[in-house]
Amino acid sequence: MKDKDEFLKQMENLQVPDINPHDHPQLVKMAIMNAGRSAALGVWLIMVPCYFLFCVFMYYYFHANISWFEAMFRLVVSLDNNKYIDFLAPIILIVLPIIAIIINALAITHVGYQRLGPDHGKVSEFIITVKIKPLNILLILISLVIIGLFIGFAMTESISIKN
């Protein structure tokens, strides 16, 4: 019983730290976009460029003369030959994957600004965190590969035209 009384006395005499809640950083990590929705939208945005690349791969490397591969080529050639909608092919093949990169990057990236308390002087921090969402990261990587392939094709095509 004596130990219990001593313990209670010690607990009553403890010094409680003075905490000012305004001095402590408040960090709310809110995603700009929902990761699941942006992944679904990213899949839709890269579907046509992936299909086009698949058709090119099957046609040139496996010499598959299937009509639906040729239909894709004819569609892209007809878009390119029509002077009123010749801008549509680059939009579909490059701009859509860029949009997929942007929306998926926004979904996994969190940005915060933190002003440190008086103990640190007038120091502020800019904090960037990235959530590991495999599907969003995979879509970003696939989109980067698509853009790289089309830019590489455009560069080699312009070199072969000059020669």
Short mmCIF file of C-alpha atoms in Angstrom, two decimals:
data_model
loop_
_atom_site.label_atom_id
_atom_site.label_comp_id
_atom_site.label_asym_id
_atom_site.label_seq_id
_atom_site.Cartn_x
_atom_site.Cartn_y
_atom_site.Cartn_z
CA MET A 1 0.00 0.00 0.00
CA LYS A 2 2.89 2.29 0.79
CA ASP A 3 4.37 1.77 -2.67
CA LYS A 4 1.05 2.66 -4.24
CA ASP A 5 0.86 5.92 -2.24
CA GLU A 6 4.43 6.84 -3.22
CA PHE A 7 3.67 6.12 -6.85
CA LEU A 8 0.55 8.29 -6.80
CA LYS A 9 2.48 11.11 -5.13
CA GLN A 10 5.20 10.91 -7.79
CA MET A 11 2.57 10.99 -10.53
CA GLU A 12 0.96 14.08 -9.04
CA ASN A 13 4.28 15.90 -8.87
CA LEU A 14 5.25 15.19 -12.48
CA GLN A 15 5.89 18.24 -14.62
CA VAL A 16 3.64 18.32 -17.69
CA PRO A 17 5.35 19.71 -20.77
CA ASP A 18 3.89 22.88 -22.19
CA ILE A 19 2.85 22.17 -25.75
CA ASN A 20 1.67 24.81 -28.15
CA PRO A 21 -0.23 23.06 -30.96
CA HIS A 22 0.49 25.93 -33.36
CA ASP A 23 4.23 25.32 -33.12
CA HIS A 24 3.96 21.74 -34.31
CA PRO A 25 3.77 21.05 -38.03
CA GLN A 26 0.43 20.01 -39.32
CA LEU A 27 0.87 17.88 -42.37
CA VAL A 28 -2.16 16.78 -44.30
CA LYS A 29 -1.30 14.62 -47.24
CA MET A 30 -4.08 14.86 -49.73
CA ALA A 31 -3.71 13.47 -53.17
CA ILE A 32 -4.61 15.81 -55.97
CA MET A 33 -6.23 12.90 -57.77
CA ASN A 34 -7.49 9.49 -56.70
CA ALA A 35 -4.90 6.81 -57.49
CA GLY A 36 -7.46 4.22 -58.62
CA ARG A 37 -9.36 6.56 -60.90
CA SER A 38 -6.22 7.99 -62.42
CA ALA A 39 -4.91 4.48 -63.09
CA ALA A 40 -8.15 3.57 -64.86
CA LEU A 41 -8.04 6.77 -66.89
CA GLY A 42 -4.36 6.18 -67.66
CA VAL A 43 -5.17 2.73 -69.04
CA TRP A 44 -7.76 4.25 -71.37
CA LEU A 45 -5.37 6.98 -72.48
CA ILE A 46 -2.57 4.60 -73.46
CA MET A 47 -4.76 1.90 -74.95
CA VAL A 48 -4.71 3.26 -78.53
CA PRO A 49 -0.94 3.96 -78.62
CA CYS A 50 -0.27 0.49 -77.16
CA TYR A 51 -2.55 -1.08 -79.75
CA PHE A 52 -0.75 0.81 -82.51
CA LEU A 53 2.66 -0.33 -81.22
CA PHE A 54 1.39 -3.90 -80.93
CA CYS A 55 0.20 -3.78 -84.56
CA VAL A 56 3.55 -2.38 -85.73
CA PHE A 57 5.43 -5.04 -83.77
CA MET A 58 3.29 -7.90 -85.12
CA TYR A 59 3.35 -6.58 -88.69
CA TYR A 60 7.08 -5.91 -89.00
CA TYR A 61 8.63 -8.53 -86.73
CA PHE A 62 6.30 -11.47 -87.24
CA HIS A 63 5.15 -10.45 -90.73
CA ALA A 64 1.55 -10.99 -89.68
CA ASN A 65 -0.60 -9.77 -92.56
CA ILE A 66 -3.83 -9.71 -90.64
CA SER A 67 -6.43 -7.25 -91.86
CA TRP A 68 -6.93 -5.55 -88.50
CA PHE A 69 -3.20 -4.72 -88.28
CA GLU A 70 -3.33 -3.17 -91.74
CA ALA A 71 -6.53 -1.32 -90.81
CA MET A 72 -4.66 0.45 -88.03
CA PHE A 73 -1.88 1.48 -90.43
CA ARG A 74 -4.40 2.73 -92.98
CA LEU A 75 -6.16 4.74 -90.29
CA VAL A 76 -2.94 6.45 -89.17
CA VAL A 77 -1.87 7.09 -92.79
CA SER A 78 -5.29 8.55 -93.62
CA LEU A 79 -5.08 10.82 -90.56
CA ASP A 80 -1.63 11.93 -91.66
CA ASN A 81 -2.64 12.57 -95.29
CA ASN A 82 -5.73 14.65 -94.49
CA LYS A 83 -4.57 18.24 -94.05
CA TYR A 84 -7.49 19.14 -91.76
CA ILE A 85 -6.93 16.40 -89.19
CA ASP A 86 -3.23 15.63 -89.64
CA PHE A 87 -2.63 16.86 -86.08
CA LEU A 88 -4.76 14.03 -84.65
CA ALA A 89 -2.17 11.23 -84.98
CA PRO A 90 0.50 13.03 -82.87
CA ILE A 91 -2.15 13.88 -80.29
CA ILE A 92 -3.25 10.26 -80.02
CA LEU A 93 0.25 8.80 -80.03
CA ILE A 94 2.16 11.34 -77.91
CA VAL A 95 -0.15 13.76 -76.08
CA LEU A 96 -2.41 11.07 -74.59
CA PRO A 97 0.54 9.23 -72.95
CA ILE A 98 1.82 12.58 -71.63
CA ILE A 99 -1.58 13.21 -70.06
CA ALA A 100 -1.49 9.69 -68.58
CA ILE A 101 1.92 10.48 -67.03
CA ILE A 102 0.64 13.74 -65.56
CA ILE A 103 -2.52 12.34 -63.98
CA ASN A 104 -0.76 9.29 -62.56
CA ALA A 105 2.10 11.40 -61.20
CA LEU A 106 -0.42 13.72 -59.54
CA ALA A 107 -2.16 10.75 -57.97
CA ILE A 108 0.95 9.40 -56.24
CA THR A 109 2.73 12.66 -55.42
CA HIS A 110 1.97 14.69 -52.32
CA VAL A 111 3.39 18.16 -51.84
CA GLY A 112 3.55 20.01 -48.54
CA TYR A 113 4.93 23.20 -47.12
CA GLN A 114 6.03 23.31 -43.52
CA ARG A 115 7.15 26.33 -41.54
CA LEU A 116 9.36 25.24 -38.66
CA GLY A 117 8.94 26.69 -35.19
CA PRO A 118 10.95 29.41 -33.45
CA ASP A 119 13.60 26.90 -32.36
CA HIS A 120 14.78 26.62 -35.96
CA GLY A 121 14.73 30.29 -36.89
CA LYS A 122 12.82 31.30 -40.00
CA VAL A 123 13.26 28.00 -41.79
CA SER A 124 10.62 26.49 -44.01
CA GLU A 125 10.52 23.11 -45.70
CA PHE A 126 9.00 22.06 -48.98
CA ILE A 127 8.15 18.36 -48.69
CA ILE A 128 7.46 16.07 -51.65
CA THR A 129 6.45 12.48 -50.98
CA VAL A 130 5.62 9.75 -53.44
CA LYS A 131 3.26 6.92 -52.57
CA ILE A 132 4.24 3.55 -53.95
CA LYS A 133 1.25 2.58 -56.06
CA PRO A 134 2.49 -0.13 -58.47
CA LEU A 135 -0.23 0.32 -61.10
CA ASN A 136 0.26 4.08 -61.31
CA ILE A 137 4.04 3.70 -61.50
CA LEU A 138 3.69 1.00 -64.18
CA LEU A 139 1.43 3.25 -66.24
CA ILE A 140 3.93 6.10 -65.95
CA LEU A 141 6.73 3.82 -67.14
CA ILE A 142 4.67 2.41 -70.04
CA SER A 143 3.72 5.94 -71.10
CA LEU A 144 7.38 7.00 -70.99
CA VAL A 145 8.32 4.02 -73.18
CA ILE A 146 5.56 4.89 -75.66
CA ILE A 147 6.70 8.50 -75.88
CA GLY A 148 10.33 7.42 -76.20
CA LEU A 149 9.50 5.02 -79.02
CA PHE A 150 7.52 7.61 -80.99
CA ILE A 151 10.12 10.32 -80.49
CA GLY A 152 12.86 7.86 -81.48
CA PHE A 153 10.86 6.90 -84.57
CA ALA A 154 10.36 10.56 -85.49
CA MET A 155 14.08 11.26 -85.10
CA THR A 156 15.18 8.27 -87.17
CA GLU A 157 12.51 8.99 -89.78
CA SER A 158 13.73 12.57 -90.20
CA ILE A 159 17.32 11.32 -90.54
CA SER A 160 16.34 8.74 -93.16
CA ILE A 161 14.38 11.37 -95.13
CA LYS A 162 17.43 13.68 -95.28
CA ASN A 163 19.66 10.89 -96.63
#
